[in-house]
CSV table of C-alpha atoms in Angstrom, one decimal:
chain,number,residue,atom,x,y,z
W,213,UNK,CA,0.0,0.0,0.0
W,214,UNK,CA,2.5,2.1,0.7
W,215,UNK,CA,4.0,1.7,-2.1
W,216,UNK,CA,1.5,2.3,-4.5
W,217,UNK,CA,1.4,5.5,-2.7
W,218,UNK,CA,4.8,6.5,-3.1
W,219,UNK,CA,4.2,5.8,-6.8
W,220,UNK,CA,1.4,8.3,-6.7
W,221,UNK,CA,3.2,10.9,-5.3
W,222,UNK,CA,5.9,10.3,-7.7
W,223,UNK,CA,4.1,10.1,-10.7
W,224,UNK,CA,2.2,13.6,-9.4
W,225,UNK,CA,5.4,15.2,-8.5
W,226,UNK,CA,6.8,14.6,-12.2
W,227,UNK,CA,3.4,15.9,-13.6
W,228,UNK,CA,3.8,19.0,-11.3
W,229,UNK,CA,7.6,19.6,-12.6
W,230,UNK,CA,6.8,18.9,-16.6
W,231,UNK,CA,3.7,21.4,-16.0
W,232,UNK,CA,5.6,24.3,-13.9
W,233,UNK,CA,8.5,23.9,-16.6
W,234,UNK,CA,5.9,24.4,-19.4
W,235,UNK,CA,4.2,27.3,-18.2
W,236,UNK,CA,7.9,29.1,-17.0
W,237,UNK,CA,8.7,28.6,-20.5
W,238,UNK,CA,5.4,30.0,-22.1
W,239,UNK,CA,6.0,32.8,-19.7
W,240,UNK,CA,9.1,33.6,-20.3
W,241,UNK,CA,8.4,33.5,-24.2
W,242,UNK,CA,5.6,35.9,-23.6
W,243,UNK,CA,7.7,39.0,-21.7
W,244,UNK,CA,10.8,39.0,-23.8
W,245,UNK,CA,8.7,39.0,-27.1
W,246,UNK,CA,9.6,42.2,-28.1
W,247,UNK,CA,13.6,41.2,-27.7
W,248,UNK,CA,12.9,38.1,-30.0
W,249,UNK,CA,10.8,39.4,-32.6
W,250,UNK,CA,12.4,41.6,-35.9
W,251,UNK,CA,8.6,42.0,-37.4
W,252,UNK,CA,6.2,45.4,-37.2
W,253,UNK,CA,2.9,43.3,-35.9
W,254,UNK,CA,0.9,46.1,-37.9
W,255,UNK,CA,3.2,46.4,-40.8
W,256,UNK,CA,1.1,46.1,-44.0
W,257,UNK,CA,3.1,44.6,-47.4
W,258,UNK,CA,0.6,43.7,-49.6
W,259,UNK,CA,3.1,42.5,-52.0
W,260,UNK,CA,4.1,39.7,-49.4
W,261,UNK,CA,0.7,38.6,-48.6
W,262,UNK,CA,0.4,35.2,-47.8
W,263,UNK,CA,3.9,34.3,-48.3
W,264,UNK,CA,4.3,30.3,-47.1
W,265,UNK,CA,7.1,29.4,-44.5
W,266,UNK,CA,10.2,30.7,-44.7
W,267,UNK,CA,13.4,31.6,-43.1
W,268,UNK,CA,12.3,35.1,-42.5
W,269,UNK,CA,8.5,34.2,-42.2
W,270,UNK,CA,8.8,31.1,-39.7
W,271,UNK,CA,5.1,31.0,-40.4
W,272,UNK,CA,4.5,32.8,-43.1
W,273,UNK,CA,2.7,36.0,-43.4
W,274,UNK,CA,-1.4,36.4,-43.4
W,275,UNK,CA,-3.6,38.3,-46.0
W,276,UNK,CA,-1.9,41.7,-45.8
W,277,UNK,CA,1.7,40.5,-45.9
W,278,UNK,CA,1.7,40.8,-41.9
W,279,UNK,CA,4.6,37.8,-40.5
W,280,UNK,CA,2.0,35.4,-38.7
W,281,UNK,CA,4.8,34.3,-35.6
W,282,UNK,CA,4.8,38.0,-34.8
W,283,UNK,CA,1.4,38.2,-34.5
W,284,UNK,CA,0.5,35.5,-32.9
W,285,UNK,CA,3.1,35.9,-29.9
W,286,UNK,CA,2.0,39.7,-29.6
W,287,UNK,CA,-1.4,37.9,-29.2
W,288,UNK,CA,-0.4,35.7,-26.7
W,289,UNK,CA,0.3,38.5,-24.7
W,290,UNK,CA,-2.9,40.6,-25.5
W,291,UNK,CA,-4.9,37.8,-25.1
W,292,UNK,CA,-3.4,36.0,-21.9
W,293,UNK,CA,-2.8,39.4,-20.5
W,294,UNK,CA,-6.4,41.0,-21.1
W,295,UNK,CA,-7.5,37.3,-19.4
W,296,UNK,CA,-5.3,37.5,-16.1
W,297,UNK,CA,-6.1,41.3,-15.9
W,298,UNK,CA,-9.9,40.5,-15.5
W,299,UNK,CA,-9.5,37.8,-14.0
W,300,UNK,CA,-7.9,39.5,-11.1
W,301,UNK,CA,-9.7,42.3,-10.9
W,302,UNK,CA,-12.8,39.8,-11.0
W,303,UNK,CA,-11.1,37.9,-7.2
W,304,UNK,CA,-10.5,41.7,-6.3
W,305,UNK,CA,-14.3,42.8,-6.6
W,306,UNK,CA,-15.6,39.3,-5.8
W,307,UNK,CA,-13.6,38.3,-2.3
W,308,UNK,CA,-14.4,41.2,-0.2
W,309,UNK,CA,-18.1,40.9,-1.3
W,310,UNK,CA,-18.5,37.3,-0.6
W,311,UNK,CA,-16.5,37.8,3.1
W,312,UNK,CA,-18.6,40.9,4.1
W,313,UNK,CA,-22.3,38.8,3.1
W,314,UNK,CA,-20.8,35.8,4.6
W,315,UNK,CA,-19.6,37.3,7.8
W,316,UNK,CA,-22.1,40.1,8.4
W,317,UNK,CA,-25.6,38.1,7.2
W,318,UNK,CA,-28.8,39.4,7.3
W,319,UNK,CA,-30.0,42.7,4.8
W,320,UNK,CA,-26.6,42.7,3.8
W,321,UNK,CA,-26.6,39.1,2.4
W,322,UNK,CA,-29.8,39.0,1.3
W,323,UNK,CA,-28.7,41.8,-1.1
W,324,UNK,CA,-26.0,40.6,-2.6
W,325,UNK,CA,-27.8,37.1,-3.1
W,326,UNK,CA,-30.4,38.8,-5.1
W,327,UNK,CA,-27.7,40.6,-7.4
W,328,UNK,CA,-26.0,37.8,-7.5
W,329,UNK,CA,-29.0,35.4,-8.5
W,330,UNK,CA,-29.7,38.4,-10.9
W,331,UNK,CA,-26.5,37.3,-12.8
W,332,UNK,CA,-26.6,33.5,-12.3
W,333,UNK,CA,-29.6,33.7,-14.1
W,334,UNK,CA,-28.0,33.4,-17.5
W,335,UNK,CA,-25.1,31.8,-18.7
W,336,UNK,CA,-22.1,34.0,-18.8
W,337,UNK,CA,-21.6,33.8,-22.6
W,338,UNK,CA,-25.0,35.3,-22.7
W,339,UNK,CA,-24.5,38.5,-20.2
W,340,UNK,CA,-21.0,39.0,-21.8
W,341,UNK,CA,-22.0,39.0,-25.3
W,342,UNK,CA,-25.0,41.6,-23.9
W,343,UNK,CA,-23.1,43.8,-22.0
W,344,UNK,CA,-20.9,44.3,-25.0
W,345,UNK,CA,-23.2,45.0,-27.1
W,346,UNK,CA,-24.7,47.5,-25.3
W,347,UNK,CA,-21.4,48.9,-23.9
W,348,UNK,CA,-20.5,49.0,-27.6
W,349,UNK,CA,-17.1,47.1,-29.7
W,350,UNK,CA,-13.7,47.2,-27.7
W,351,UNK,CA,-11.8,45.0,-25.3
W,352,UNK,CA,-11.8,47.4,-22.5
W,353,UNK,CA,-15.9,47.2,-23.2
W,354,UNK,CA,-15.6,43.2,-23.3
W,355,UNK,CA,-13.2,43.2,-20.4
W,356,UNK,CA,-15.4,45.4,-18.1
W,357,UNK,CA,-18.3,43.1,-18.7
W,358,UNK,CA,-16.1,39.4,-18.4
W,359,UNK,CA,-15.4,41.8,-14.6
W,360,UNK,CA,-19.3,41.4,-14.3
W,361,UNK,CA,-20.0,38.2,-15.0
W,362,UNK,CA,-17.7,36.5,-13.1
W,363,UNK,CA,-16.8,38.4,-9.5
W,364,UNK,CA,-20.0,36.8,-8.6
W,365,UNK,CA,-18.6,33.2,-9.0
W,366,UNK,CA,-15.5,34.1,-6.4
W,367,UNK,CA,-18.1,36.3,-4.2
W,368,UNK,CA,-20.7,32.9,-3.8
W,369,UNK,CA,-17.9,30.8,-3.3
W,370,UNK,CA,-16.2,33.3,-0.4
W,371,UNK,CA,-19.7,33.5,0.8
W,372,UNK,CA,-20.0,29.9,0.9
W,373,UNK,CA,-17.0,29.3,2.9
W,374,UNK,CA,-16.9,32.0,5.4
W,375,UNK,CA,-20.3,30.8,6.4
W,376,UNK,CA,-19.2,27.6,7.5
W,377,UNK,CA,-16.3,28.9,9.2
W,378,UNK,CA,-18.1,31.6,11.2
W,379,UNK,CA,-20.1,29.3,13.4
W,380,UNK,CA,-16.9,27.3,14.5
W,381,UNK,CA,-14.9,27.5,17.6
W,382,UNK,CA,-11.8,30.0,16.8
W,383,UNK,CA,-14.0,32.5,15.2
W,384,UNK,CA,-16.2,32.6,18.5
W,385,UNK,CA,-12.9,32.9,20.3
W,386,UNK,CA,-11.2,35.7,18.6
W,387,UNK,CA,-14.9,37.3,18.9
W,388,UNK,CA,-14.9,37.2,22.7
W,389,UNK,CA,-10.7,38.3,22.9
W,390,UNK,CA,-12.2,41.8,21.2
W,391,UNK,CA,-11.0,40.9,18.1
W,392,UNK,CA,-12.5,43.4,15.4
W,393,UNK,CA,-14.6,41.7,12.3
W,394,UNK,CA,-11.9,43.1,9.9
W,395,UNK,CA,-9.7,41.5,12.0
W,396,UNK,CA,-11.1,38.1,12.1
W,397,UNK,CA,-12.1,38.0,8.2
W,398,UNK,CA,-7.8,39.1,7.9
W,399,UNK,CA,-6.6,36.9,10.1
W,400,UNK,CA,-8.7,34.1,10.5
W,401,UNK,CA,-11.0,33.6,7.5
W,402,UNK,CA,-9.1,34.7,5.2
W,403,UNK,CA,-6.5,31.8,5.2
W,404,UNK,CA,-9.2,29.3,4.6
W,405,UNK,CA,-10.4,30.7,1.3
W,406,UNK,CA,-6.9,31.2,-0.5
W,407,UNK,CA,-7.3,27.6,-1.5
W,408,UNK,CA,-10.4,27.8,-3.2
W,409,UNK,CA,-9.9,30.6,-4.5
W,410,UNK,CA,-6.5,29.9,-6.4
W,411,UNK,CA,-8.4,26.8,-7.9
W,412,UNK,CA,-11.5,28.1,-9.0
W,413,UNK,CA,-9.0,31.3,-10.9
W,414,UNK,CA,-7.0,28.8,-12.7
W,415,UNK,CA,-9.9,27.0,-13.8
W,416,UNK,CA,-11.8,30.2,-14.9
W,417,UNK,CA,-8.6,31.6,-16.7
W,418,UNK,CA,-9.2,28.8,-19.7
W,419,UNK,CA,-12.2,29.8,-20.0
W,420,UNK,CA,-11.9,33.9,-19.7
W,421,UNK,CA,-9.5,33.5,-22.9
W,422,UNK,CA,-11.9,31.5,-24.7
W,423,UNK,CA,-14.6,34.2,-24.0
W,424,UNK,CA,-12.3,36.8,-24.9
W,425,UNK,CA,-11.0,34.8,-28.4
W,426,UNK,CA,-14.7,33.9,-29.0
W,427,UNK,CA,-16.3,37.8,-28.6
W,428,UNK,CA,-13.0,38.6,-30.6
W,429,UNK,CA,-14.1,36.8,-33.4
W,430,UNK,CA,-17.6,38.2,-33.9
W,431,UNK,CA,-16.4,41.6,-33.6
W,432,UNK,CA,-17.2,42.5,-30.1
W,433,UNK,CA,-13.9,42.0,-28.4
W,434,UNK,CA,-10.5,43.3,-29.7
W,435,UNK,CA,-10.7,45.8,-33.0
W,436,UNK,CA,-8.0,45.1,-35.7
W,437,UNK,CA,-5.1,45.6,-36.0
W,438,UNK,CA,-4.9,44.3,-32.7
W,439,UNK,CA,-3.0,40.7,-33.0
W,440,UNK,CA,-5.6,39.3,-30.9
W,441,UNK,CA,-6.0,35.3,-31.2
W,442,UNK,CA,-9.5,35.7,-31.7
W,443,UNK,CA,-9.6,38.8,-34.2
W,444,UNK,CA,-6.9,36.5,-35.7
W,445,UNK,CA,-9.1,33.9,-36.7
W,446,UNK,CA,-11.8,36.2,-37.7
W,447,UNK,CA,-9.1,37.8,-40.3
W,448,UNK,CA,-8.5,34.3,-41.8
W,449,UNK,CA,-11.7,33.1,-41.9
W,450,UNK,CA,-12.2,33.6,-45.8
W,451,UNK,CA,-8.8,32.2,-46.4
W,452,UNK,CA,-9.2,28.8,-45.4
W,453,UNK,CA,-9.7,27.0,-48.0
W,454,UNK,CA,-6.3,28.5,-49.4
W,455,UNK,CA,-4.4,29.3,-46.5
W,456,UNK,CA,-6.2,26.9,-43.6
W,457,UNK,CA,-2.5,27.8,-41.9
W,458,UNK,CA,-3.6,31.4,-40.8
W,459,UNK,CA,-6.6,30.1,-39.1
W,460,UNK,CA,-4.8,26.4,-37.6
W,461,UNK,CA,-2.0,28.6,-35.9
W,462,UNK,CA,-4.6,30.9,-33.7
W,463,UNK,CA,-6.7,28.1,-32.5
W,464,UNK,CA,-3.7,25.6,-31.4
W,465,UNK,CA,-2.2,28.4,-29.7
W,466,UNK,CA,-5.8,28.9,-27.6
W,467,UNK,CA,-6.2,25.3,-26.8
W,468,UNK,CA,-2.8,24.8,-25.9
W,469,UNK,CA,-3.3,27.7,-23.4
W,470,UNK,CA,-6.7,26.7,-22.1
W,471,UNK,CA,-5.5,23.2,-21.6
W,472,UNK,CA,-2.5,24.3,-19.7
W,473,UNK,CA,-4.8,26.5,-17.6
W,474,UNK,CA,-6.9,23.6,-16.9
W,475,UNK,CA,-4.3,21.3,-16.0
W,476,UNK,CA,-2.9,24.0,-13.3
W,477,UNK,CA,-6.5,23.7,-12.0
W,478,UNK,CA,-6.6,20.1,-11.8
W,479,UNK,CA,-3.2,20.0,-9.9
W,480,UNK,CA,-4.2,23.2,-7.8
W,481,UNK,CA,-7.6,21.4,-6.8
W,482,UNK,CA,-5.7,18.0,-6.0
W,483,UNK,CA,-3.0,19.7,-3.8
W,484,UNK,CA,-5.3,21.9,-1.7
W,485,UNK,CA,-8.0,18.9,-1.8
W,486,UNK,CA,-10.5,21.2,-2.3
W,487,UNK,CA,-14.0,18.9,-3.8
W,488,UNK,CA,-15.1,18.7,-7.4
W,489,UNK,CA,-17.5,21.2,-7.3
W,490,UNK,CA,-15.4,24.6,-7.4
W,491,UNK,CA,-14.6,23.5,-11.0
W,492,UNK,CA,-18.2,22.6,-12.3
């Protein structure tokens, strides 16, 4: 028995070191792009316009004789970046809320459960794809309304927690010490819900990009000549019979990131054995 647990461990700690490794790499990639790269992103040469491989195209060049590598690692960092920015200030809006309902209760909570049951009404495709439409074409229109849909994911979940660890023994302690709420949510609750909250932000990075790539394509997201992944493959679209390249290199690069996101989740969720259900 115990060896089939050591073989667990093992076979987990080498998944953990091939993962870490990848994602240090794609990383690093992303901030010294501009020290690697020789291509303008926006330079138009219509008289190298889809140009195939080559030495000084790695990956050729797309339908305005723009080099495709340059692109697509400028929109790595565009698209990643614009994904871990709302992401965080999604945790940033969505943590305090769900500790101050959780810990305070009553006309407080019931509140922020009907705004919150206001937006869990709808699948959050749906309210993003409103909001920027009615906020009007840009990313920093898409990003404010990815913001919206989803602090209210990490404020439920907060909520969730810090109600169960209110009513235990410690909190009741550092209550009758003279311990100040702020104090006790900082000190005490706050600990608890690190865990679940680092899992449930990996998992939700995968899909912020694909939100962002998808809203991208149909115009609502990044504007060209931004090398976004998703405005990317919304430029090649009517060249893939021809060129099915230009439109292949976007989307591996998305699901290669979304997968990595998703296996940081799985790994995050296992090592902080937190249950299935912050993913679903």
């Amino acid at each position: 028995m115990e060896l089939v647990i050591k073989e667990k461990k093992s076979k987990r700690r080498w998944r953990m070191t091939v993962l870490f490794t990848v994602m240090a790499t794609v990383l690093a990639v992303l901030a010294y792009t501009f020290l690697i790269l020789k291509h303008d992103p926006a330079l138009v040469n219509l008289e190298e316009r889809l140009w195939p491989a080559s030495m000084e195209h790695p990956l050729g060049t797309d339908h305005l004789g723009r080099d495709v590598l340059t692109r697509l690692l400028l929109g790595a960092q565009l698209t990643v970046g614009y994904g871990l920015l709302s992401l965080f200030a999604a945790v940033i809006i969505g943590v305090p809320f769900g500790m101050i309902a959780g810990f305070k209760g009553g006309l407080i909570d019931r509140i922020f459960m009907r705004i919150a049951d206001t937006f869990l009404a709808f699948p959050d495709t749906i309210v993003a794809i409103v909001l920027s439409g009615l906020l009007g074409p840009g990313i920093e229109n898409l990003l404010l309304a990815i913001v919206l849909v989803k602090w209210v994911n990490y404020a439920r979940l907060v909520r969730s927690t810090v109600i169960t660890e209110r009513q235990k023994e410690y909190v009741t302690v550092a209550k009758i010490n003279g311990l100040s709420s702020f104090g006790i949510m900082r000190k005490h609750l706050f600990p608890h819900l690190i865990g679940n909250v680092l899992v449930l932000s990996s998992l939700d990075l995968g899909k912020i990009i694909l939100l962002i790539s998808s809203l991208s394509y149909i115009g609502l997201g990044a504007q060209p000549p931004a090398p976004e992944w998703g405005a990317m493959l919304n430029d090649a679209r009517p060249y893939f019979q021809s060129n099915m390249l230009l439109m292949i290199y976007p989307g591996l690069a998305i699901v290669f990131v979304v997968l990595l996101t998703n296996m940081l989740g799985d790994y995050l969720r296992d090592a902080f054995d937190v249950k299935k259900e912050v993913g679903s």
